[in-house]
């Protein structure tokens, strides 16, 4: 039986959900899954909010573009079943967490998300390249992770978060390893 249940960003189990043309993360996914397996973690795969909103042909977008009442409501609907599961495991004293997010994602970042003045007409825009290059990483949660945490908070559930930096994952993988080992030593994360 799993020692604890983690909540894993969708694309670490299914990289096909990513925006077309994204860097290949197969190797990283394998490392994450093998670490979770070693630590006997059960895995709840979070939904991919962008795939379920814009499909596979979506453009890459920034946090501000996703930060609308409509996308937030979409995220709330997706979060509901995740929060229900978290509550059920908690009621049965099964350790839950962390949420494993994707740093830099406008939806699934937990410490870092990407933002910039994107939006508007593409074909007639003389400043398009300037706009594209103005995107930057900012220290905030992505929209889905923000909504998910707020839905968990309404049920008084607090889950730790660990963000994986896909372009340079060693440090974040180390953090995850240390976290899981510590939880194991403590005999599972305790609830307040
Ligand atoms: S929205 Fe989240 S789950 Fe979907 S591809 Fe982006 S980072 Fe992965």
PDB file of C-alpha atoms and ligand atoms in Angstrom:
ATOM      1  CA  UNK A   1       0.000   0.000   0.000  1.00  0.00           C
ATOM      2  CA  UNK A   2       1.250   3.547  -0.673  1.00  0.00           C
ATOM      3  CA  UNK A   3       2.711   5.425   2.321  1.00  0.00           C
ATOM      4  CA  UNK A   4       1.334   8.749   1.140  1.00  0.00           C
ATOM      5  CA  UNK A   5      -0.586  10.315  -1.714  1.00  0.00           C
ATOM      6  CA  UNK A   6       0.995  13.005  -3.871  1.00  0.00           C
ATOM      7  CA  UNK A   7      -0.768  15.331  -6.302  1.00  0.00           C
ATOM      8  CA  UNK A   8       1.210  15.417  -9.529  1.00  0.00           C
ATOM      9  CA  UNK A   9       0.867  17.927 -12.358  1.00  0.00           C
ATOM     10  CA  UNK A  10      -0.798  16.193 -15.279  1.00  0.00           C
ATOM     11  CA  UNK A  11       2.028  16.503 -17.807  1.00  0.00           C
ATOM     12  CA  UNK A  12       4.580  14.687 -15.634  1.00  0.00           C
ATOM     13  CA  UNK A  13       2.530  11.565 -16.316  1.00  0.00           C
ATOM     14  CA  UNK A  14       1.423  12.602 -19.774  1.00  0.00           C
ATOM     15  CA  UNK A  15       3.815  15.021 -21.525  1.00  0.00           C
ATOM     16  CA  UNK A  16       1.636  14.858 -24.652  1.00  0.00           C
ATOM     17  CA  UNK A  17      -0.669  17.353 -22.931  1.00  0.00           C
ATOM     18  CA  UNK A  18       1.957  20.082 -23.204  1.00  0.00           C
ATOM     19  CA  UNK A  19       1.878  22.821 -25.801  1.00  0.00           C
ATOM     20  CA  UNK A  20       3.072  21.432 -29.107  1.00  0.00           C
ATOM     21  CA  UNK A  21       6.765  22.071 -29.611  1.00  0.00           C
ATOM     22  CA  UNK A  22       7.590  22.059 -25.884  1.00  0.00           C
ATOM     23  CA  UNK A  23      10.956  20.555 -24.912  1.00  0.00           C
ATOM     24  CA  UNK A  24      10.980  16.791 -24.402  1.00  0.00           C
ATOM     25  CA  UNK A  25      10.614  15.979 -20.687  1.00  0.00           C
ATOM     26  CA  UNK A  26      10.429  12.176 -20.957  1.00  0.00           C
ATOM     27  CA  UNK A  27      13.658  11.717 -19.024  1.00  0.00           C
ATOM     28  CA  UNK A  28      12.528  14.065 -16.231  1.00  0.00           C
ATOM     29  CA  UNK A  29       9.152  12.297 -15.993  1.00  0.00           C
ATOM     30  CA  UNK A  30      10.932   8.984 -15.587  1.00  0.00           C
ATOM     31  CA  UNK A  31      13.069  10.389 -12.762  1.00  0.00           C
ATOM     32  CA  UNK A  32      10.041  11.815 -10.940  1.00  0.00           C
ATOM     33  CA  UNK A  33       8.049   8.608 -11.262  1.00  0.00           C
ATOM     34  CA  UNK A  34      10.928   6.444 -10.141  1.00  0.00           C
ATOM     35  CA  UNK A  35      11.467   8.673  -7.074  1.00  0.00           C
ATOM     36  CA  UNK A  36       7.758   8.528  -6.205  1.00  0.00           C
ATOM     37  CA  UNK A  37       7.823   4.758  -6.677  1.00  0.00           C
ATOM     38  CA  UNK A  38      10.871   4.380  -4.404  1.00  0.00           C
ATOM     39  CA  UNK A  39       9.031   6.295  -1.693  1.00  0.00           C
ATOM     40  CA  UNK A  40       5.869   4.255  -2.165  1.00  0.00           C
ATOM     41  CA  UNK A  41       3.721   7.223  -3.115  1.00  0.00           C
ATOM     42  CA  UNK A  42       0.257   6.846  -4.520  1.00  0.00           C
ATOM     43  CA  UNK A  43      -0.244   9.391  -7.306  1.00  0.00           C
ATOM     44  CA  UNK A  44      -3.272  11.526  -8.035  1.00  0.00           C
ATOM     45  CA  UNK A  45      -2.803  13.034 -11.485  1.00  0.00           C
ATOM     46  CA  UNK A  46      -4.041  16.605 -11.512  1.00  0.00           C
ATOM     47  CA  UNK A  47      -6.036  17.613 -14.595  1.00  0.00           C
ATOM     48  CA  UNK A  48      -4.307  19.716 -17.262  1.00  0.00           C
ATOM     49  CA  UNK A  49      -6.358  22.923 -17.105  1.00  0.00           C
ATOM     50  CA  UNK A  50      -4.961  24.304 -20.350  1.00  0.00           C
ATOM     51  CA  UNK A  51      -5.572  21.161 -22.407  1.00  0.00           C
ATOM     52  CA  UNK A  52      -9.153  21.012 -21.131  1.00  0.00           C
ATOM     53  CA  UNK A  53      -9.608  24.670 -22.019  1.00  0.00           C
ATOM     54  CA  UNK A  54      -7.818  25.202 -25.328  1.00  0.00           C
ATOM     55  CA  UNK A  55      -7.027  21.709 -26.618  1.00  0.00           C
ATOM     56  CA  UNK A  56      -3.758  20.542 -28.128  1.00  0.00           C
ATOM     57  CA  UNK A  57      -3.491  23.372 -30.692  1.00  0.00           C
ATOM     58  CA  UNK A  58      -3.514  26.095 -28.047  1.00  0.00           C
ATOM     59  CA  UNK A  59      -0.887  28.835 -28.092  1.00  0.00           C
ATOM     60  CA  UNK A  60       1.378  29.376 -25.137  1.00  0.00           C
ATOM     61  CA  UNK A  61      -0.171  32.098 -22.972  1.00  0.00           C
ATOM     62  CA  UNK A  62       0.847  34.153 -19.969  1.00  0.00           C
ATOM     63  CA  UNK A  63      -0.606  34.174 -16.479  1.00  0.00           C
ATOM     64  CA  UNK A  64      -2.428  37.473 -17.071  1.00  0.00           C
ATOM     65  CA  UNK A  65      -4.159  36.028 -20.116  1.00  0.00           C
ATOM     66  CA  UNK A  66      -5.412  33.068 -18.087  1.00  0.00           C
ATOM     67  CA  UNK A  67      -6.317  35.209 -15.117  1.00  0.00           C
ATOM     68  CA  UNK A  68      -9.955  35.734 -16.071  1.00  0.00           C
ATOM     69  CA  UNK A  69     -13.132  34.934 -14.212  1.00  0.00           C
ATOM     70  CA  UNK A  70     -13.903  32.347 -16.902  1.00  0.00           C
ATOM     71  CA  UNK A  71     -10.640  30.423 -16.617  1.00  0.00           C
ATOM     72  CA  UNK A  72     -10.800  30.606 -12.827  1.00  0.00           C
ATOM     73  CA  UNK A  73     -14.273  29.092 -12.869  1.00  0.00           C
ATOM     74  CA  UNK A  74     -12.992  26.345 -15.191  1.00  0.00           C
ATOM     75  CA  UNK A  75     -10.149  25.690 -12.717  1.00  0.00           C
ATOM     76  CA  UNK A  76     -12.571  25.636  -9.793  1.00  0.00           C
ATOM     77  CA  UNK A  77     -14.656  22.982 -11.537  1.00  0.00           C
ATOM     78  CA  UNK A  78     -11.546  20.899 -12.175  1.00  0.00           C
ATOM     79  CA  UNK A  79     -10.289  21.362  -8.620  1.00  0.00           C
ATOM     80  CA  UNK A  80     -13.503  20.119  -7.039  1.00  0.00           C
ATOM     81  CA  UNK A  81     -12.891  16.398  -7.496  1.00  0.00           C
ATOM     82  CA  UNK A  82      -9.242  16.798  -6.430  1.00  0.00           C
ATOM     83  CA  UNK A  83     -10.260  18.535  -3.217  1.00  0.00           C
ATOM     84  CA  UNK A  84     -12.905  15.872  -2.556  1.00  0.00           C
ATOM     85  CA  UNK A  85     -10.237  13.183  -2.828  1.00  0.00           C
ATOM     86  CA  UNK A  86      -7.880  15.098  -0.545  1.00  0.00           C
ATOM     87  CA  UNK A  87     -10.638  15.368   2.040  1.00  0.00           C
ATOM     88  CA  UNK A  88     -11.485  11.680   1.824  1.00  0.00           C
ATOM     89  CA  UNK A  89      -7.845  10.627   2.362  1.00  0.00           C
ATOM     90  CA  UNK A  90      -7.501  13.087   5.196  1.00  0.00           C
ATOM     91  CA  UNK A  91     -10.595  11.709   6.912  1.00  0.00           C
ATOM     92  CA  UNK A  92      -9.014   8.267   6.729  1.00  0.00           C
ATOM     93  CA  UNK A  93      -5.719   9.541   8.174  1.00  0.00           C
ATOM     94  CA  UNK A  94      -3.794   8.775   4.990  1.00  0.00           C
ATOM     95  CA  UNK A  95      -0.910  11.231   4.533  1.00  0.00           C
ATOM     96  CA  UNK A  96      -1.403  13.547   1.550  1.00  0.00           C
ATOM     97  CA  UNK A  97       0.927  15.907  -0.302  1.00  0.00           C
ATOM     98  CA  UNK A  98       2.902  17.480  -1.665  1.00  0.00           C
ATOM     99  CA  UNK A  99       1.383  19.043  -4.757  1.00  0.00           C
ATOM    100  CA  UNK A 100       4.068  18.755  -7.425  1.00  0.00           C
ATOM    101  CA  UNK A 101       3.800  21.641  -9.855  1.00  0.00           C
ATOM    102  CA  UNK A 102       5.578  22.919 -12.954  1.00  0.00           C
ATOM    103  CA  UNK A 103       7.613  26.064 -12.349  1.00  0.00           C
ATOM    104  CA  UNK A 104       7.114  28.757 -14.962  1.00  0.00           C
ATOM    105  CA  UNK A 105       3.713  27.515 -16.080  1.00  0.00           C
ATOM    106  CA  UNK A 106       0.970  30.177 -16.140  1.00  0.00           C
ATOM    107  CA  UNK A 107      -1.365  27.537 -14.713  1.00  0.00           C
ATOM    108  CA  UNK A 108       0.687  24.997 -12.759  1.00  0.00           C
ATOM    109  CA  UNK A 109       3.617  27.001 -11.371  1.00  0.00           C
ATOM    110  CA  UNK A 110       3.821  26.952  -7.580  1.00  0.00           C
ATOM    111  CA  UNK A 111       6.597  29.495  -6.945  1.00  0.00           C
ATOM    112  CA  UNK A 112       7.184  30.828 -10.424  1.00  0.00           C
ATOM    113  CA  UNK A 113       4.883  31.649 -13.273  1.00  0.00           C
ATOM    114  CA  UNK A 114       5.340  33.460 -16.591  1.00  0.00           C
ATOM    115  CA  UNK A 115       3.789  36.823 -17.269  1.00  0.00           C
ATOM    116  CA  UNK A 116       3.973  39.668 -19.744  1.00  0.00           C
ATOM    117  CA  UNK A 117       1.877  42.010 -21.895  1.00  0.00           C
ATOM    118  CA  UNK A 118       0.642  39.323 -24.312  1.00  0.00           C
ATOM    119  CA  UNK A 119      -2.731  39.353 -26.032  1.00  0.00           C
ATOM    120  CA  UNK A 120      -4.440  41.027 -28.943  1.00  0.00           C
ATOM    121  CA  UNK A 121      -4.242  40.753 -32.715  1.00  0.00           C
ATOM    122  CA  UNK A 122      -1.236  38.824 -34.006  1.00  0.00           C
ATOM    123  CA  UNK A 123      -1.215  39.303 -37.763  1.00  0.00           C
ATOM    124  CA  UNK A 124      -1.234  43.117 -37.859  1.00  0.00           C
ATOM    125  CA  UNK A 125       0.977  43.652 -34.850  1.00  0.00           C
ATOM    126  CA  UNK A 126       4.272  45.362 -35.693  1.00  0.00           C
ATOM    127  CA  UNK A 127       5.498  44.966 -32.110  1.00  0.00           C
ATOM    128  CA  UNK A 128       4.858  41.268 -31.867  1.00  0.00           C
ATOM    129  CA  UNK A 129       8.460  40.231 -31.292  1.00  0.00           C
ATOM    130  CA  UNK A 130       8.850  42.917 -28.638  1.00  0.00           C
ATOM    131  CA  UNK A 131       5.708  41.632 -26.897  1.00  0.00           C
ATOM    132  CA  UNK A 132       6.811  38.013 -27.081  1.00  0.00           C
ATOM    133  CA  UNK A 133      10.203  38.844 -25.593  1.00  0.00           C
ATOM    134  CA  UNK A 134       8.670  40.873 -22.788  1.00  0.00           C
ATOM    135  CA  UNK A 135       7.458  37.702 -21.080  1.00  0.00           C
ATOM    136  CA  UNK A 136       9.262  36.972 -17.831  1.00  0.00           C
ATOM    137  CA  UNK A 137       9.182  34.679 -14.824  1.00  0.00           C
ATOM    138  CA  UNK A 138       7.510  36.170 -11.764  1.00  0.00           C
ATOM    139  CA  UNK A 139       7.366  34.782  -8.213  1.00  0.00           C
ATOM    140  CA  UNK A 140       3.685  33.779  -8.043  1.00  0.00           C
ATOM    141  CA  UNK A 141       1.530  30.702  -8.324  1.00  0.00           C
ATOM    142  CA  UNK A 142      -0.037  29.873 -11.651  1.00  0.00           C
ATOM    143  CA  UNK A 143      -3.790  30.372 -11.900  1.00  0.00           C
ATOM    144  CA  UNK A 144      -4.783  26.711 -11.489  1.00  0.00           C
ATOM    145  CA  UNK A 145      -2.515  26.192  -8.481  1.00  0.00           C
ATOM    146  CA  UNK A 146      -3.828  29.383  -6.902  1.00  0.00           C
ATOM    147  CA  UNK A 147      -7.435  28.262  -7.367  1.00  0.00           C
ATOM    148  CA  UNK A 148      -6.649  24.736  -6.150  1.00  0.00           C
ATOM    149  CA  UNK A 149      -5.008  26.037  -2.966  1.00  0.00           C
ATOM    150  CA  UNK A 150      -7.917  28.346  -2.320  1.00  0.00           C
ATOM    151  CA  UNK A 151     -10.444  25.487  -2.783  1.00  0.00           C
ATOM    152  CA  UNK A 152      -8.359  23.311  -0.399  1.00  0.00           C
ATOM    153  CA  UNK A 153      -8.235  26.193   2.067  1.00  0.00           C
ATOM    154  CA  UNK A 154     -12.035  26.418   2.138  1.00  0.00           C
ATOM    155  CA  UNK A 155     -12.022  22.871   3.529  1.00  0.00           C
ATOM    156  CA  UNK A 156      -9.152  23.674   5.892  1.00  0.00           C
ATOM    157  CA  UNK A 157      -6.743  21.432   4.021  1.00  0.00           C
ATOM    158  CA  UNK A 158      -3.154  22.614   3.678  1.00  0.00           C
ATOM    159  CA  UNK A 159      -0.884  20.809   1.256  1.00  0.00           C
ATOM    160  CA  UNK A 160       2.806  21.514   0.761  1.00  0.00           C
ATOM    161  CA  UNK A 161       3.975  22.355  -2.736  1.00  0.00           C
ATOM    162  CA  UNK A 162       7.138  21.525  -4.629  1.00  0.00           C
ATOM    163  CA  UNK A 163       7.741  23.021  -8.042  1.00  0.00           C
ATOM    164  CA  UNK A 164       9.887  21.267 -10.632  1.00  0.00           C
ATOM    165  CA  UNK A 165      12.059  23.473 -12.840  1.00  0.00           C
ATOM    166  CA  UNK A 166      11.997  21.581 -16.099  1.00  0.00           C
ATOM    167  CA  UNK A 167      14.935  23.367 -17.735  1.00  0.00           C
ATOM    168  CA  UNK A 168      17.270  22.651 -14.812  1.00  0.00           C
ATOM    169  CA  UNK A 169      15.556  20.073 -12.608  1.00  0.00           C
ATOM    170  CA  UNK A 170      18.390  18.807 -10.379  1.00  0.00           C
ATOM    171  CA  UNK A 171      17.778  21.181  -7.472  1.00  0.00           C
ATOM    172  CA  UNK A 172      14.014  20.708  -7.495  1.00  0.00           C
ATOM    173  CA  UNK A 173      14.371  16.926  -7.730  1.00  0.00           C
ATOM    174  CA  UNK A 174      16.712  17.074  -4.754  1.00  0.00           C
ATOM    175  CA  UNK A 175      14.111  19.096  -2.818  1.00  0.00           C
ATOM    176  CA  UNK A 176      11.471  16.496  -3.625  1.00  0.00           C
ATOM    177  CA  UNK A 177      13.798  13.686  -2.552  1.00  0.00           C
ATOM    178  CA  UNK A 178      14.572  15.428   0.764  1.00  0.00           C
ATOM    179  CA  UNK A 179      10.880  16.139   1.366  1.00  0.00           C
ATOM    180  CA  UNK A 180       9.803  12.546   0.755  1.00  0.00           C
ATOM    181  CA  UNK A 181      12.619  11.127   2.888  1.00  0.00           C
ATOM    182  CA  UNK A 182      11.740  13.486   5.737  1.00  0.00           C
ATOM    183  CA  UNK A 183       8.058  12.543   5.603  1.00  0.00           C
ATOM    184  CA  UNK A 184       9.051   8.871   5.681  1.00  0.00           C
ATOM    185  CA  UNK A 185      11.243   9.405   8.754  1.00  0.00           C
ATOM    186  CA  UNK A 186       8.335  11.171  10.466  1.00  0.00           C
ATOM    187  CA  UNK A 187       6.108   8.206   9.676  1.00  0.00           C
ATOM    188  CA  UNK A 188       3.895  10.223   7.312  1.00  0.00           C
ATOM    189  CA  UNK A 189       2.805  13.845   7.309  1.00  0.00           C
ATOM    190  CA  UNK A 190       0.639  14.604  10.311  1.00  0.00           C
ATOM    191  CA  UNK A 191      -2.447  16.736  10.157  1.00  0.00           C
ATOM    192  CA  UNK A 192      -3.058  19.722  12.366  1.00  0.00           C
TER     193      UNK A 192
HETATM  194  S1  LIG B   1      -1.262  23.355 -17.868  1.00  0.00           S
HETATM  195 FE1  LIG B   1      -0.125  22.316 -16.260  1.00  0.00          FE
HETATM  196  S2  LIG B   1      -0.488  20.155 -16.639  1.00  0.00           S
HETATM  197 FE2  LIG B   1      -1.049  21.242 -18.489  1.00  0.00          FE
HETATM  198  S3  LIG B   1       0.774  21.177 -19.734  1.00  0.00           S
HETATM  199 FE3  LIG B   1       0.819  23.102 -18.613  1.00  0.00          FE
HETATM  200  S4  LIG B   1       2.015  22.633 -16.797  1.00  0.00           S
HETATM  201 FE4  LIG B   1       1.409  20.695 -17.653  1.00  0.00          FE
END
